[in-house]
Amino acid sequence: MDSIHGLATPPPLELLLQGGPVSLFLDFDGTLVELAPTPDSIEPVEGLAAKLARLSERIEGRCALVSGRAVSDIESHIGKVAIAAAGSHGADIRTASGVMLGDAPTGLPFAIERDLRAFADEHSLDYEAKPHGGALHYRSNPEREEAALAFADALAAENGWAAQSGKCVVELVAGTADKGSAVFAFMREKPFSGSRPIFIGDDLTDEKGFAACRDLGGYGFLVGERGETCAQCQLPDVASVHHWLGL
């Protein structure tokens, strides 16, 4: 393999498939769609849902979205998702046929949401309510990053929740789910079981997905650059992800 900044450039997907069944776990923002100033201002490529469905069919159903967004939120941007999906950082896992794996996501208690909203208003941040928790976005006010992270960490610790940091965002989530646990859940089920898993993502929250795939004999592919990662391979940007997947 060639390398980009010390990480290997992945071989073509078709070549990997010649070595046996492969499962693909795909992050959404920053991986399949370009990042945008706000979560609602993304501009997915036309027909993305249909393209993902064809990709999944091509590898016999072993393809899943694994996103911090709720599945319903993703569908509001690209239409009905006809492949397996784990939304809300693995708190909402469903098969391609819509069967739930595990419990439904747990929403934020009122008091935590109240405090997050108040902090967002006070510091000119964007608050996003999610089925599994709540997020503070500071992309439009990056100088508030340190304050947002410290506040979220303290609020999570006080209430027995967990704070997850990403690109210009910090989220409060139940401490029992992450993208790695979603990978393990899918890999226990058909058609994923017995395959070699690959997780493709760009953010810190994707590291647990990379680690899960590594532990299961597969790979993590980092999109873009980051100083420290457990991914083994790298793709430079969203366009290269689409090209590698054949979308």
GROMACS .gro file of N, CA and C in nm, residues 98-220:
model
  369
   98GLY      N    1  -3.536  -0.266   0.911
   98GLY     CA    2  -3.596  -0.181   1.013
   98GLY      C    3  -3.610  -0.245   1.150
   99VAL      N    4  -3.561  -0.367   1.169
   99VAL     CA    5  -3.569  -0.433   1.299
   99VAL      C    6  -3.468  -0.370   1.394
  100MET      N    7  -3.515  -0.331   1.513
  100MET     CA    8  -3.427  -0.269   1.612
  100MET      C    9  -3.335  -0.372   1.676
  101LEU      N   10  -3.210  -0.334   1.696
  101LEU     CA   11  -3.115  -0.414   1.772
  101LEU      C   12  -3.091  -0.342   1.904
  102GLY      N   13  -3.136  -0.399   2.013
  102GLY     CA   14  -3.121  -0.334   2.143
  102GLY      C   15  -3.233  -0.236   2.171
  103ASP      N   16  -3.213  -0.154   2.272
  103ASP     CA   17  -3.315  -0.059   2.318
  103ASP      C   18  -3.314   0.068   2.234
  104ALA      N   19  -3.425   0.139   2.236
  104ALA     CA   20  -3.435   0.269   2.169
  104ALA      C   21  -3.350   0.372   2.244
  105PRO      N   22  -3.305   0.478   2.176
  105PRO     CA   23  -3.222   0.579   2.243
  105PRO      C   24  -3.295   0.649   2.356
  106THR      N   25  -3.217   0.691   2.456
  106THR     CA   26  -3.271   0.761   2.572
  106THR      C   27  -3.250   0.911   2.556
  107GLY      N   28  -3.359   0.987   2.568
  107GLY     CA   29  -3.348   1.131   2.556
  107GLY      C   30  -3.292   1.195   2.682
  108LEU      N   31  -3.249   1.320   2.669
  108LEU     CA   32  -3.194   1.392   2.783
  108LEU      C   33  -3.300   1.420   2.888
  109PRO      N   34  -3.268   1.406   3.015
  109PRO     CA   35  -3.357   1.455   3.121
  109PRO      C   36  -3.377   1.606   3.104
  110PHE      N   37  -3.492   1.654   3.148
  110PHE     CA   38  -3.527   1.794   3.130
  110PHE      C   39  -3.420   1.887   3.187
  111ALA      N   40  -3.372   1.859   3.307
  111ALA     CA   41  -3.278   1.950   3.374
  111ALA      C   42  -3.148   1.964   3.295
  112ILE      N   43  -3.099   1.854   3.235
  112ILE     CA   44  -2.975   1.863   3.157
  112ILE      C   45  -2.998   1.944   3.031
  113GLU      N   46  -3.109   1.918   2.962
  113GLU     CA   47  -3.138   1.994   2.840
  113GLU      C   48  -3.154   2.143   2.872
  114ARG      N   49  -3.222   2.174   2.982
  114ARG     CA   50  -3.239   2.313   3.022
  114ARG      C   51  -3.104   2.382   3.040
  115ASP      N   52  -3.010   2.314   3.107
  115ASP     CA   53  -2.879   2.374   3.133
  115ASP      C   54  -2.799   2.389   3.005
  116LEU      N   55  -2.808   2.291   2.915
  116LEU     CA   56  -2.737   2.302   2.787
  116LEU      C   57  -2.790   2.418   2.705
  117ARG      N   58  -2.922   2.429   2.698
  117ARG     CA   59  -2.982   2.539   2.621
  117ARG      C   60  -2.944   2.675   2.680
  118ALA      N   61  -2.944   2.685   2.811
  118ALA     CA   62  -2.908   2.811   2.875
  118ALA      C   63  -2.762   2.848   2.846
  119PHE      N   64  -2.673   2.747   2.852
  119PHE     CA   65  -2.532   2.772   2.822
  119PHE      C   66  -2.516   2.816   2.677
  120ALA      N   67  -2.587   2.750   2.585
  120ALA     CA   68  -2.578   2.786   2.443
  120ALA      C   69  -2.624   2.930   2.421
  121ASP      N   70  -2.733   2.969   2.483
  121ASP     CA   71  -2.784   3.106   2.468
  121ASP      C   72  -2.685   3.207   2.525
  122GLU      N   73  -2.629   3.175   2.639
  122GLU     CA   74  -2.538   3.269   2.706
  122GLU      C   75  -2.409   3.291   2.628
  123HIS      N   76  -2.363   3.185   2.558
  123HIS     CA   77  -2.233   3.191   2.491
  123HIS      C   78  -2.245   3.196   2.338
  124SER      N   79  -2.364   3.222   2.287
  124SER     CA   80  -2.387   3.234   2.142
  124SER      C   81  -2.345   3.108   2.067
  125LEU      N   82  -2.384   2.992   2.121
  125LEU     CA   83  -2.360   2.864   2.057
  125LEU      C   84  -2.491   2.810   2.001
  126ASP      N   85  -2.481   2.710   1.914
  126ASP     CA   86  -2.600   2.645   1.859
  126ASP      C   87  -2.628   2.519   1.939
  127TYR      N   88  -2.750   2.507   1.989
  127TYR     CA   89  -2.790   2.385   2.059
  127TYR      C   90  -2.870   2.298   1.964
  128GLU      N   91  -2.841   2.167   1.965
  128GLU     CA   92  -2.915   2.071   1.882
  128GLU      C   93  -2.971   1.961   1.971
  129ALA      N   94  -3.103   1.949   1.973
  129ALA     CA   95  -3.167   1.840   2.046
  129ALA      C   96  -3.160   1.713   1.961
  130LYS      N   97  -3.126   1.602   2.026
  130LYS     CA   98  -3.116   1.474   1.955
  130LYS      C   99  -3.193   1.368   2.033
  131PRO      N  100  -3.237   1.262   1.965
  131PRO     CA  101  -3.309   1.156   2.036
  131PRO      C  102  -3.228   1.092   2.149
  132HIS      N  103  -3.095   1.095   2.134
  132HIS     CA  104  -3.010   1.029   2.233
  132HIS      C  105  -2.947   1.127   2.331
  133GLY      N  106  -2.968   1.258   2.314
  133GLY     CA  107  -2.901   1.353   2.401
  133GLY      C  108  -2.913   1.494   2.347
  134GLY      N  109  -2.806   1.571   2.359
  134GLY     CA  110  -2.806   1.708   2.310
  134GLY      C  111  -2.665   1.751   2.277
  135ALA      N  112  -2.651   1.846   2.183
  135ALA     CA  113  -2.520   1.887   2.135
  135ALA      C  114  -2.503   2.037   2.139
  136LEU      N  115  -2.383   2.081   2.175
  136LEU     CA  116  -2.343   2.221   2.165
  136LEU      C  117  -2.249   2.235   2.047
  137HIS      N  118  -2.288   2.314   1.948
  137HIS     CA  119  -2.205   2.339   1.830
  137HIS      C  120  -2.138   2.475   1.844
  138TYR      N  121  -2.006   2.478   1.825
  138TYR     CA  122  -1.934   2.604   1.837
  138TYR      C  123  -1.857   2.638   1.709
  139ARG      N  124  -1.897   2.581   1.595
  139ARG     CA  125  -1.830   2.612   1.468
  139ARG      C  126  -1.838   2.762   1.437
  140SER      N  127  -1.953   2.825   1.469
  140SER     CA  128  -1.970   2.967   1.442
  140SER      C  129  -1.908   3.055   1.550
  141ASN      N  130  -1.860   2.996   1.658
  141ASN     CA  131  -1.801   3.070   1.769
  141ASN      C  132  -1.688   2.987   1.829
  142PRO      N  133  -1.583   2.958   1.750
  142PRO     CA  134  -1.480   2.861   1.791
  142PRO      C  135  -1.402   2.901   1.916
  143GLU      N  136  -1.400   3.031   1.949
  143GLU     CA  137  -1.325   3.072   2.068
  143GLU      C  138  -1.392   3.023   2.196
  144ARG      N  139  -1.513   2.971   2.187
  144ARG     CA  140  -1.584   2.919   2.303
  144ARG      C  141  -1.562   2.768   2.321
  145GLU      N  142  -1.473   2.709   2.243
  145GLU     CA  143  -1.451   2.564   2.249
  145GLU      C  144  -1.415   2.519   2.390
  146GLU      N  145  -1.316   2.580   2.450
  146GLU     CA  146  -1.269   2.535   2.582
  146GLU      C  147  -1.380   2.543   2.686
  147ALA      N  148  -1.456   2.652   2.683
  147ALA     CA  149  -1.565   2.669   2.779
  147ALA      C  150  -1.675   2.566   2.756
  148ALA      N  151  -1.706   2.537   2.629
  148ALA     CA  152  -1.811   2.440   2.598
  148ALA      C  153  -1.771   2.300   2.642
  149LEU      N  154  -1.646   2.262   2.617
  149LEU     CA  155  -1.600   2.129   2.656
  149LEU      C  156  -1.599   2.113   2.808
  150ALA      N  157  -1.551   2.216   2.878
  150ALA     CA  158  -1.546   2.209   3.024
  150ALA      C  159  -1.686   2.201   3.083
  151PHE      N  160  -1.779   2.281   3.029
  151PHE     CA  161  -1.915   2.279   3.080
  151PHE      C  162  -1.980   2.143   3.055
  152ALA      N  163  -1.964   2.089   2.935
  152ALA     CA  164  -2.025   1.960   2.902
  152ALA      C  165  -1.968   1.848   2.987
  153ASP      N  166  -1.837   1.849   3.008
  153ASP     CA  167  -1.774   1.746   3.092
  153ASP      C  168  -1.829   1.751   3.234
  154ALA      N  169  -1.840   1.872   3.288
  154ALA     CA  170  -1.888   1.886   3.426
  154ALA      C  171  -2.035   1.846   3.437
  155LEU      N  172  -2.117   1.887   3.342
  155LEU     CA  173  -2.259   1.855   3.345
  155LEU      C  174  -2.280   1.705   3.331
  156ALA      N  175  -2.203   1.641   3.243
  156ALA     CA  176  -2.214   1.496   3.225
  156ALA      C  177  -2.175   1.423   3.353
  157ALA      N  178  -2.065   1.465   3.414
  157ALA     CA  179  -2.019   1.399   3.536
  157ALA      C  180  -2.120   1.414   3.650
  158GLU      N  181  -2.182   1.529   3.658
  158GLU     CA  182  -2.280   1.553   3.765
  158GLU      C  183  -2.404   1.464   3.751
  159ASN      N  184  -2.435   1.426   3.628
  159ASN     CA  185  -2.561   1.357   3.603
  159ASN      C  186  -2.546   1.212   3.556
  160GLY      N  187  -2.424   1.161   3.555
  160GLY     CA  188  -2.403   1.022   3.516
  160GLY      C  189  -2.418   0.996   3.368
  161TRP      N  190  -2.398   1.100   3.285
  161TRP     CA  191  -2.399   1.085   3.141
  161TRP      C  192  -2.255   1.092   3.091
  162ALA      N  193  -2.236   1.099   2.959
  162ALA     CA  194  -2.102   1.106   2.902
  162ALA      C  195  -2.096   1.220   2.802
  163ALA      N  196  -1.981   1.287   2.795
  163ALA     CA  197  -1.958   1.393   2.698
  163ALA      C  198  -1.869   1.339   2.586
  164GLN      N  199  -1.914   1.356   2.461
  164GLN     CA  200  -1.836   1.313   2.344
  164GLN      C  201  -1.801   1.434   2.261
  165SER      N  202  -1.672   1.451   2.232
  165SER     CA  203  -1.626   1.565   2.153
  165SER      C  204  -1.609   1.526   2.007
  166GLY      N  205  -1.642   1.618   1.919
  166GLY     CA  206  -1.622   1.600   1.776
  166GLY      C  207  -1.570   1.728   1.716
  167LYS      N  208  -1.583   1.741   1.585
  167LYS     CA  209  -1.537   1.860   1.516
  167LYS      C  210  -1.632   1.976   1.543
  168CYS      N  211  -1.587   2.069   1.628
  168CYS     CA  212  -1.665   2.188   1.664
  168CYS      C  213  -1.797   2.152   1.730
  169VAL      N  214  -1.802   2.041   1.802
  169VAL     CA  215  -1.923   2.001   1.871
  169VAL      C  216  -1.887   1.917   1.993
  170VAL      N  217  -1.968   1.928   2.097
  170VAL     CA  218  -1.960   1.837   2.209
  170VAL      C  219  -2.102   1.794   2.242
  171GLU      N  220  -2.119   1.664   2.267
  171GLU     CA  221  -2.252   1.609   2.289
  171GLU      C  222  -2.259   1.540   2.424
  172LEU      N  223  -2.376   1.548   2.486
  172LEU     CA  224  -2.405   1.469   2.604
  172LEU      C  225  -2.488   1.349   2.562
  173VAL      N  226  -2.440   1.231   2.596
  173VAL     CA  227  -2.505   1.107   2.555
  173VAL      C  228  -2.506   1.010   2.672
  174ALA      N  229  -2.595   0.912   2.667
  174ALA     CA  230  -2.591   0.803   2.765
  174ALA      C  231  -2.458   0.731   2.751
  175GLY      N  232  -2.400   0.689   2.861
  175GLY     CA  233  -2.266   0.634   2.857
  175GLY      C  234  -2.254   0.490   2.810
  176THR      N  235  -2.363   0.432   2.762
  176THR     CA  236  -2.363   0.289   2.728
  176THR      C  237  -2.345   0.260   2.580
  177ALA      N  238  -2.346   0.363   2.494
  177ALA     CA  239  -2.341   0.338   2.349
  177ALA      C  240  -2.234   0.424   2.284
  178ASP      N  241  -2.171   0.371   2.182
  178ASP     CA  242  -2.078   0.447   2.098
  178ASP      C  243  -2.069   0.376   1.963
  179LYS      N  244  -1.990   0.430   1.873
  179LYS     CA  245  -1.985   0.373   1.738
  179LYS      C  246  -1.917   0.235   1.738
  180GLY      N  247  -1.828   0.212   1.833
  180GLY     CA  248  -1.768   0.080   1.843
  180GLY      C  249  -1.868  -0.025   1.885
  181SER      N  250  -1.954   0.008   1.983
  181SER     CA  251  -2.055  -0.088   2.026
  181SER      C  252  -2.153  -0.118   1.913
  182ALA      N  253  -2.179  -0.018   1.827
  182ALA     CA  254  -2.265  -0.041   1.711
  182ALA      C  255  -2.203  -0.142   1.615
  183VAL      N  256  -2.073  -0.128   1.591
  183VAL     CA  257  -2.004  -0.224   1.504
  183VAL      C  258  -2.014  -0.365   1.561
  184PHE      N  259  -1.988  -0.380   1.691
  184PHE     CA  260  -1.995  -0.513   1.752
  184PHE      C  261  -2.137  -0.569   1.743
  185ALA      N  262  -2.238  -0.484   1.761
  185ALA     CA  263  -2.377  -0.531   1.752
  185ALA      C  264  -2.408  -0.582   1.612
  186PHE      N  265  -2.368  -0.507   1.510
  186PHE     CA  266  -2.394  -0.552   1.373
  186PHE      C  267  -2.318  -0.681   1.341
  187MET      N  268  -2.194  -0.689   1.388
  187MET     CA  269  -2.109  -0.804   1.352
  187MET      C  270  -2.155  -0.933   1.417
  188ARG      N  271  -2.245  -0.924   1.513
  188ARG     CA  272  -2.304  -1.046   1.570
  188ARG      C  273  -2.423  -1.096   1.488
  189GLU      N  274  -2.465  -1.016   1.390
  189GLU     CA  275  -2.585  -1.047   1.313
  189GLU      C  276  -2.551  -1.077   1.168
  190LYS      N  277  -2.638  -1.157   1.103
  190LYS     CA  278  -2.626  -1.174   0.959
  190LYS      C  279  -2.681  -1.049   0.891
  191PRO      N  280  -2.627  -1.008   0.776
  191PRO     CA  281  -2.523  -1.073   0.696
  191PRO      C  282  -2.380  -1.033   0.733
  192PHE      N  283  -2.363  -0.954   0.842
  192PHE     CA  284  -2.230  -0.902   0.875
  192PHE      C  285  -2.138  -1.006   0.937
  193SER      N  286  -2.193  -1.098   1.014
  193SER     CA  287  -2.110  -1.194   1.088
  193SER      C  288  -2.021  -1.274   0.993
  194GLY      N  289  -1.898  -1.295   1.036
  194GLY     CA  290  -1.804  -1.373   0.957
  194GLY      C  291  -1.730  -1.293   0.852
  195SER      N  292  -1.756  -1.164   0.842
  195SER     CA  293  -1.690  -1.082   0.741
  195SER      C  294  -1.575  -1.001   0.804
  196ARG      N  295  -1.502  -0.933   0.718
  196ARG     CA  296  -1.394  -0.845   0.763
  196ARG      C  297  -1.448  -0.701   0.765
  197PRO      N  298  -1.454  -0.636   0.883
  197PRO     CA  299  -1.518  -0.503   0.891
  197PRO      C  300  -1.422  -0.389   0.860
  198ILE      N  301  -1.477  -0.285   0.795
  198ILE     CA  302  -1.403  -0.163   0.767
  198ILE      C  303  -1.490  -0.045   0.811
  199PHE      N  304  -1.433   0.041   0.894
  199PHE     CA  305  -1.504   0.161   0.938
  199PHE      C  306  -1.438   0.282   0.872
  200ILE      N  307  -1.519   0.368   0.808
  200ILE     CA  308  -1.467   0.487   0.743
  200ILE      C  309  -1.526   0.609   0.812
  201GLY      N  310  -1.442   0.695   0.867
  201GLY     CA  311  -1.491   0.813   0.937
  201GLY      C  312  -1.383   0.918   0.951
  202ASP      N  313  -1.425   1.036   0.994
  202ASP     CA  314  -1.333   1.149   1.000
  202ASP      C  315  -1.314   1.208   1.138
  203ASP      N  316  -1.398   1.173   1.234
  203ASP     CA  317  -1.404   1.247   1.359
  203ASP      C  318  -1.352   1.165   1.477
  204LEU      N  319  -1.335   1.232   1.591
  204LEU     CA  320  -1.288   1.164   1.711
  204LEU      C  321  -1.383   1.052   1.754
  205THR      N  322  -1.512   1.073   1.736
  205THR     CA  323  -1.609   0.971   1.777
  205THR      C  324  -1.600   0.846   1.691
  206ASP      N  325  -1.532   0.856   1.575
  206ASP     CA  326  -1.516   0.739   1.488
  206ASP      C  327  -1.402   0.648   1.534
  207GLU      N  328  -1.319   0.698   1.626
  207GLU     CA  329  -1.205   0.618   1.671
  207GLU      C  330  -1.250   0.486   1.734
  208LYS      N  331  -1.363   0.487   1.806
  208LYS     CA  332  -1.409   0.363   1.866
  208LYS      C  333  -1.458   0.266   1.758
  209GLY      N  334  -1.508   0.318   1.648
  209GLY     CA  335  -1.542   0.233   1.535
  209GLY      C  336  -1.418   0.173   1.472
  210PHE      N  337  -1.314   0.255   1.456
  210PHE     CA  338  -1.186   0.204   1.404
  210PHE      C  339  -1.133   0.091   1.493
  211ALA      N  340  -1.136   0.116   1.624
  211ALA     CA  341  -1.081   0.019   1.718
  211ALA      C  342  -1.160  -0.112   1.716
  212ALA      N  343  -1.292  -0.101   1.706
  212ALA     CA  344  -1.374  -0.223   1.701
  212ALA      C  345  -1.341  -0.305   1.578
  213CYS      N  346  -1.327  -0.239   1.464
  213CYS     CA  347  -1.295  -0.312   1.341
  213CYS      C  348  -1.156  -0.375   1.350
  214ARG      N  349  -1.062  -0.302   1.405
  214ARG     CA  350  -0.927  -0.359   1.425
  214ARG      C  351  -0.934  -0.483   1.512
  215ASP      N  352  -1.008  -0.477   1.622
  215ASP     CA  353  -1.018  -0.590   1.714
  215ASP      C  354  -1.087  -0.710   1.650
  216LEU      N  355  -1.169  -0.684   1.547
  216LEU     CA  356  -1.241  -0.790   1.478
  216LEU      C  357  -1.169  -0.834   1.350
  217GLY      N  358  -1.045  -0.791   1.335
  217GLY     CA  359  -0.965  -0.836   1.221
  217GLY      C  360  -0.980  -0.749   1.097
  218GLY      N  361  -1.036  -0.630   1.112
  218GLY     CA  362  -1.055  -0.542   0.999
  218GLY      C  363  -0.974  -0.415   1.009
  219TYR      N  364  -1.029  -0.306   0.954
  219TYR     CA  365  -0.953  -0.183   0.940
  219TYR      C  366  -1.037  -0.060   0.972
  220GLY      N  367  -0.967   0.047   1.008
  220GLY     CA  368  -1.026   0.180   1.014
  220GLY      C  369  -0.964   0.267   0.907
   0.00000   0.00000   0.00000
